[in-house]
CSV table of C-alpha atoms in Angstrom, one decimal:
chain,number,residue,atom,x,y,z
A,1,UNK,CA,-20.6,-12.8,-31.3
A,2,UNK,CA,-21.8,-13.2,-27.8
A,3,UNK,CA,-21.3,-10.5,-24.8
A,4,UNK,CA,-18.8,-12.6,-23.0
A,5,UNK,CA,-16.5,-12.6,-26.3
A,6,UNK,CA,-16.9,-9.0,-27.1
A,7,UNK,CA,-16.0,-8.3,-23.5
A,8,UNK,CA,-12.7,-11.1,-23.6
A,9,UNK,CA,-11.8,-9.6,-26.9
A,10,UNK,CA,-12.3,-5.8,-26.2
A,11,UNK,CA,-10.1,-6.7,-23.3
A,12,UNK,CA,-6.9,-8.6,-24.7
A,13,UNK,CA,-3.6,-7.1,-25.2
A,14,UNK,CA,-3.0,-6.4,-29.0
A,15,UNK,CA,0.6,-6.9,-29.3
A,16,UNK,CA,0.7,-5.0,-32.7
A,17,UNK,CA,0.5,-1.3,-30.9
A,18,UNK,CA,3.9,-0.4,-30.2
A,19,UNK,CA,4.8,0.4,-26.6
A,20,UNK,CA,4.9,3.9,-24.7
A,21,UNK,CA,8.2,4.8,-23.7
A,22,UNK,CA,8.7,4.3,-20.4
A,23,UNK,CA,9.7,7.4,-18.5
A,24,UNK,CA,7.7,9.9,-20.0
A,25,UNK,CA,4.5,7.6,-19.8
A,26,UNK,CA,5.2,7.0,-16.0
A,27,UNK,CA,5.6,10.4,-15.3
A,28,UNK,CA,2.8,11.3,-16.6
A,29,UNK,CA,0.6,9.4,-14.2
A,30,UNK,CA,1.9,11.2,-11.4
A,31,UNK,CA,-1.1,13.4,-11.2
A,32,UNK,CA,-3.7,11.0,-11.6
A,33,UNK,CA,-1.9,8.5,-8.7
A,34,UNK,CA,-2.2,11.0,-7.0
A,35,UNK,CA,-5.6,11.6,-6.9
A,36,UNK,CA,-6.3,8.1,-6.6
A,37,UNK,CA,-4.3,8.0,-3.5
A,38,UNK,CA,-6.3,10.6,-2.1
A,39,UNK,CA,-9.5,8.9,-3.1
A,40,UNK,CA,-9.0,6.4,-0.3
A,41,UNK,CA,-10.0,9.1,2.0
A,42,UNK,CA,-13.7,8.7,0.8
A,43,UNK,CA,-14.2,5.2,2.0
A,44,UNK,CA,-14.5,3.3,5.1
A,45,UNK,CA,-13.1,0.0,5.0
A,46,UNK,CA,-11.9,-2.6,6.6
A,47,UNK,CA,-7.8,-3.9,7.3
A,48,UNK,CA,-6.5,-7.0,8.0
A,49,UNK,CA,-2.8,-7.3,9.2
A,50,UNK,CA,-1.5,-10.7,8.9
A,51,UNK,CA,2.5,-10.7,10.8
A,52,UNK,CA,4.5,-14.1,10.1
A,53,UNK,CA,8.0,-15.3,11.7
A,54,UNK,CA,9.4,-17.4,8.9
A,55,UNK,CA,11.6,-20.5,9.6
A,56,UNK,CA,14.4,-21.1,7.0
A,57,UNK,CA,13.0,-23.2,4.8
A,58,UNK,CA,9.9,-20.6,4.8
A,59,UNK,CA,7.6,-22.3,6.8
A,60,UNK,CA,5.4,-20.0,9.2
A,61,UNK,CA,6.9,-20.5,12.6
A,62,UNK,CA,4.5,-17.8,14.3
A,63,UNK,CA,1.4,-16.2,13.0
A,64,UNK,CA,-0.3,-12.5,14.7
A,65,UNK,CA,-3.4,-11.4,12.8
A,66,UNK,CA,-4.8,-8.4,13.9
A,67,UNK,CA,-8.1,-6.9,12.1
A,68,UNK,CA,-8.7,-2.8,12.3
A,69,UNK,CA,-11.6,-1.1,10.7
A,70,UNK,CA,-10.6,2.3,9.2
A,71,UNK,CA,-12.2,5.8,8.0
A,72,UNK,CA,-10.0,9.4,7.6
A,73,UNK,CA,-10.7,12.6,9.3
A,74,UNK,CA,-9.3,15.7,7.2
A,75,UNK,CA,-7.8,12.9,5.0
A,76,UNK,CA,-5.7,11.4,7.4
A,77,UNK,CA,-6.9,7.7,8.4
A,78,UNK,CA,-7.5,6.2,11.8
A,79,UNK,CA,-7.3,2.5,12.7
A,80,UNK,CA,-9.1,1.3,15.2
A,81,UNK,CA,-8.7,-1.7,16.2
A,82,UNK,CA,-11.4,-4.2,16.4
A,83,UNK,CA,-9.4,-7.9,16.6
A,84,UNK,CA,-6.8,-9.3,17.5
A,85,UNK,CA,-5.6,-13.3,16.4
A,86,UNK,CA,-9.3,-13.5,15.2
A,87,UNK,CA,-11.0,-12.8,18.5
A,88,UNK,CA,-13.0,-9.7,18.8
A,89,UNK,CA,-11.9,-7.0,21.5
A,90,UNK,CA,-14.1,-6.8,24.7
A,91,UNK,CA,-14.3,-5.2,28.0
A,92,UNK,CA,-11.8,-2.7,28.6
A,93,UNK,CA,-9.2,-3.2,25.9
A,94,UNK,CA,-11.8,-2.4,23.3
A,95,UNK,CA,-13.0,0.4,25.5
A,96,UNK,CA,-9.1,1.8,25.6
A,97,UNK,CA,-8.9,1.1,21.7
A,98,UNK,CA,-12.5,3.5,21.1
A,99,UNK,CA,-11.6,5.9,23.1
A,100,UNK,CA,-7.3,6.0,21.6
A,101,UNK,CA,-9.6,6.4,18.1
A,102,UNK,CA,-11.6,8.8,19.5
A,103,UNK,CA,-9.5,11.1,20.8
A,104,UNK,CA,-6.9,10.5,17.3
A,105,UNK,CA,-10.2,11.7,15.3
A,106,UNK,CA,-10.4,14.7,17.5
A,107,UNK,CA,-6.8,15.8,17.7
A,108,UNK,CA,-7.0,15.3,13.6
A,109,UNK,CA,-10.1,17.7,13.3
A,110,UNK,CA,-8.2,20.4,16.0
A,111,UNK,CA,-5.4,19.9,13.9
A,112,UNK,CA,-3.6,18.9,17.0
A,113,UNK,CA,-2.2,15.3,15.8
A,114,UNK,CA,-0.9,13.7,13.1
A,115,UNK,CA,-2.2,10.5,11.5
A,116,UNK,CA,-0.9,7.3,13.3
A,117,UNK,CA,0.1,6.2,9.2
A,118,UNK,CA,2.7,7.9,7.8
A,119,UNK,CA,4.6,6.0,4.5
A,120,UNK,CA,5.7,7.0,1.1
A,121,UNK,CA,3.0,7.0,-1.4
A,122,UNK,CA,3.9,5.5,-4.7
A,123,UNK,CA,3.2,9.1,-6.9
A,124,UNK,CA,5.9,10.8,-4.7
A,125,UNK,CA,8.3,8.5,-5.9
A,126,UNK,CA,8.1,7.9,-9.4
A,127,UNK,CA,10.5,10.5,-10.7
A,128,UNK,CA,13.5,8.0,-8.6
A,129,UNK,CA,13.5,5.3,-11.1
A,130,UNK,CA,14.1,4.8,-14.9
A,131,UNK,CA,11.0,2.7,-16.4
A,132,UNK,CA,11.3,0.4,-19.7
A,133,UNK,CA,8.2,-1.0,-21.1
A,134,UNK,CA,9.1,-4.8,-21.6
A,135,UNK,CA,5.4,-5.9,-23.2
A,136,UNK,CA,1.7,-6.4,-22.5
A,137,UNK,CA,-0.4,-8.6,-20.2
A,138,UNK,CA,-3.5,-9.0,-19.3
A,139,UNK,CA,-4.7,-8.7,-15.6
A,140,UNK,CA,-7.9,-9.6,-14.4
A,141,UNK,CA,-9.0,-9.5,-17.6
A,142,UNK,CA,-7.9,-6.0,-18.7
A,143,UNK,CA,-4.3,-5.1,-20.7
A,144,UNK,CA,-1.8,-3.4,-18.5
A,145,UNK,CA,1.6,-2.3,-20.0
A,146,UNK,CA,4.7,-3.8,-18.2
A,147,UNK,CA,7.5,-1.8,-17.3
A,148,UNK,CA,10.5,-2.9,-15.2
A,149,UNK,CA,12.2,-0.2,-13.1
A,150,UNK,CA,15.6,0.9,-11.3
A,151,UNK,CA,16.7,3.9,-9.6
A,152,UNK,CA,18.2,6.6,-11.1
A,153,UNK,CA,21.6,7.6,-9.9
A,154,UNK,CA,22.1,10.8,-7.5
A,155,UNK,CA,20.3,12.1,-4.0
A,156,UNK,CA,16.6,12.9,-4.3
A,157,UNK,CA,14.5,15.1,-2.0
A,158,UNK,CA,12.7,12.1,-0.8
A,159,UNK,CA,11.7,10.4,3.0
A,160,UNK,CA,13.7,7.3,3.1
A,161,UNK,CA,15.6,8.1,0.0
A,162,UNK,CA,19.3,5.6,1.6
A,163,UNK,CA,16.6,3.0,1.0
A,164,UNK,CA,14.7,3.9,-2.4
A,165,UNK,CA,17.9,4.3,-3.8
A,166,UNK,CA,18.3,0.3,-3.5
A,167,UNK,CA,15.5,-0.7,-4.7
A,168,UNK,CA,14.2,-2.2,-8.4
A,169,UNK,CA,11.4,-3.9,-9.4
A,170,UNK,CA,8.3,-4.4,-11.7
A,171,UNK,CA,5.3,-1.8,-12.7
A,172,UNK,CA,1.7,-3.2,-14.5
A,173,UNK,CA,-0.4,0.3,-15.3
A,174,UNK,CA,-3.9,-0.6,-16.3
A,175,UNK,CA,-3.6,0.8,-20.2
A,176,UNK,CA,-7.3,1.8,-21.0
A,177,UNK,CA,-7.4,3.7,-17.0
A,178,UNK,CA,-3.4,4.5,-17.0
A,179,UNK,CA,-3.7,3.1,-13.2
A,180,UNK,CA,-1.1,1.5,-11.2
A,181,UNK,CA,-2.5,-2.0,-11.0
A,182,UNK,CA,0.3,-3.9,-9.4
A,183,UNK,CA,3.5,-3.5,-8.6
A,184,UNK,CA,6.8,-6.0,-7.0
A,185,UNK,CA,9.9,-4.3,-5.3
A,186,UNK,CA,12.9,-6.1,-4.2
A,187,UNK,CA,16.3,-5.0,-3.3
A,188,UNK,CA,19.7,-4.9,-5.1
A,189,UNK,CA,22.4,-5.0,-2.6
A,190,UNK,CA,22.4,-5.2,1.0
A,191,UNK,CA,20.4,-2.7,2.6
A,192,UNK,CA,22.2,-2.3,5.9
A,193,UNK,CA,18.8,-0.5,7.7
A,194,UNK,CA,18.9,-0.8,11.2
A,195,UNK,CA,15.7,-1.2,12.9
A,196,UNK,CA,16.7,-1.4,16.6
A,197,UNK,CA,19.8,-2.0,18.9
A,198,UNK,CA,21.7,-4.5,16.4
A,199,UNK,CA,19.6,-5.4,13.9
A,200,UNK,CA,19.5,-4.8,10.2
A,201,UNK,CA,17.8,-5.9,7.3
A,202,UNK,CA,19.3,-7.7,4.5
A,203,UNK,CA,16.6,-8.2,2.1
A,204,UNK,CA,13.4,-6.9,1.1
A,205,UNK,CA,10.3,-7.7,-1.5
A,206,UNK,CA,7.3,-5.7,-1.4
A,207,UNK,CA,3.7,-6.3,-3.1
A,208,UNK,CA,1.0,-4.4,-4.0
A,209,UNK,CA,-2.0,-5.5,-6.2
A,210,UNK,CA,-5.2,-2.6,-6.4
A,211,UNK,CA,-8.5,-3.3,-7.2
A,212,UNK,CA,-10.9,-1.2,-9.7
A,213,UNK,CA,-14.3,-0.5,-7.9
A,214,UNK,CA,-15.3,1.6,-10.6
A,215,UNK,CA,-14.7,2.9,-13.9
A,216,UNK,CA,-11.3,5.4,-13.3
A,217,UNK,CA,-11.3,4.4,-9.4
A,218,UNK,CA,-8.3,2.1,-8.1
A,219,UNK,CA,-8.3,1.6,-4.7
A,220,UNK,CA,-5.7,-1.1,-2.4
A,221,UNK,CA,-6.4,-4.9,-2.4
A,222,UNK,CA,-3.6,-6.3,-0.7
A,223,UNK,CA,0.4,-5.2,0.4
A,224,UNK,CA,2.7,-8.0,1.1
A,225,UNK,CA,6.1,-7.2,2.9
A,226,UNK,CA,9.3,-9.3,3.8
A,227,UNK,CA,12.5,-8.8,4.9
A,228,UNK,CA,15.4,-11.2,6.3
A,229,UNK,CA,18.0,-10.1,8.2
A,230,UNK,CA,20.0,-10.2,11.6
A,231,UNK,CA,19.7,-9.2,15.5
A,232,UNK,CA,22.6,-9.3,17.3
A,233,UNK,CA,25.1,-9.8,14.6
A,234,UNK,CA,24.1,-13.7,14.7
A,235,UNK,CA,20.8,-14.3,14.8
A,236,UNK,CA,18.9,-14.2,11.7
A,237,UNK,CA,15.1,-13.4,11.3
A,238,UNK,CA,12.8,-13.6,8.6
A,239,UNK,CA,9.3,-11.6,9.1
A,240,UNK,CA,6.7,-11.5,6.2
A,241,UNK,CA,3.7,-8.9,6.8
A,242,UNK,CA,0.4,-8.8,4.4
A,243,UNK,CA,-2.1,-6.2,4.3
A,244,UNK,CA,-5.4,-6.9,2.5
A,245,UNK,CA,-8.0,-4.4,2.3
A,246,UNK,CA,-11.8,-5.2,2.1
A,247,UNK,CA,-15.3,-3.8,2.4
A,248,UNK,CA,-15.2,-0.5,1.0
A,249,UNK,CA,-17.7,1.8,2.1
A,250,UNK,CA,-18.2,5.4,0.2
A,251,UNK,CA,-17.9,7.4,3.4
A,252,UNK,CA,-19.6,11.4,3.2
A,253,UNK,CA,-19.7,13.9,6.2
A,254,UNK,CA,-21.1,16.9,5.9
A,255,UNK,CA,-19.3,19.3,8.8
A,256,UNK,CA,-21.6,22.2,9.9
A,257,UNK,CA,-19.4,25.0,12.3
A,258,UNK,CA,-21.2,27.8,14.5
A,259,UNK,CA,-19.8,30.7,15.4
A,260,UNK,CA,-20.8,32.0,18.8
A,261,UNK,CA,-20.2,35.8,19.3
């Protein structure tokens, strides 16, 4: 047998191995999500942001692309950003930007500032939804277990909970690694979420694919967002937002402090 099939074979799904059971398999990877999550912190990388104005047959009517390169201080990240609609910065807006990233970095190390990215992490809100494993598929070449999700009824002690609580979708965890590989969100009802003077959202679908670098290290490859909706009670919008995530860089610091007398 050659390496290439010992590799495809080692690597397909064997539908004979009965699957986990949902919850208590999910739960379980709360701890190790979480230190993924906190693994980003040890890279530098780069961030494209892609922001689309959708027409109603889904055709891109507008198109911003901004491009940030990114590294954490205490493990909170700062973006700064380096283009904008594929041209470079120069002159004094990428003077303001370096010196806005700067001065982030330095509040974060006083412990002065908070990071410019807050946003629910997906291992603080596991426990909200009831998982059933529906089967096995493979994903870049490697078996993940497929569980579809909703939330569970009642208030949970979570940020943005009026919105989780509306939300279902699909989970693929990586079976050999028990890592979150991919995941699709989309709302059930009308979310009613106002996001400025008159304007609320609709719908929503979120994305998220990660990539493995290494064995038992799963980092972001790409977040797709979109939500439809109205402003004004009559005018509707539809906005689509994707995130991918490139260049990873193992990023070490060593921090020396002297104390004067």
């Amino acid at each position: 047998m050659s390496l290439l099939a010992a590799v495809l074979l080692s690597a397909a799904c064997d539908a004979r191995v009965p699957l986990p059971e949902g919850d208590a398999f999910v739960r379980s990877l709360a701890a190790a999500q979480r230190r993924r999550e906190e693994a980003l912190s040890l890279y530098t990388y780069d961030v494209s942001e892609a922001r689309e104005q959708l027409a109603r047959d889904g055709r891109v009517r507008r198109r911003e692309t901004r491009s940030f390169e990114v590294f954490h201080v205490k493990g909170r990240p700062v973006r700064r950003l380096v283009a904008r609609d594929g041209r470079p910065l120069e002159g004094r807006q990428r003077e303001r930007e370096e010196r806005r990233a700067r001065e982030l970095a330095e509040g974060l190390r006083s412990g002065k500032a908070v990071s410019e990215e807050a946003g629910l992490r997906l291992s603080r809100i596991l426990e909200r939804y009831h998982f059933v494993a529906r089967g096995r598929e493979e994903v870049e070449g490697r078996c993940a277990v497929v569980f579809d999700f909703t939330a569970r009824p009642g208030d949970f002690d979570l940020e943005r909970d009026a919105l989780l609580r509306h939300l279902a979708g699909r989970l693929w965890v990586d079976e050999e690694e028990r890592a979150v590989a991919l995941v699709e969100v989309h709302n059930t009802s009308p979310l009613r979420v106002a996001l400025g003077i008159g304007a609320t959202v609709s719908a929503v679908t979120f994305r998220a694919e990660f990539r493995r670098l290494e064995a038992g290290v799963w980092l972001p490859r790409a977040l797709e967002a979109a939500a439809d909706g109205k402003k004004l009670l009559f005018r509707v919008f539809r906005v689509r937002t994707t995130t991918t995530y490139e260049n990873y860089r193992r990023f070490e610091v060593e921090v020396q402090e002297n104390v004067r007398p």
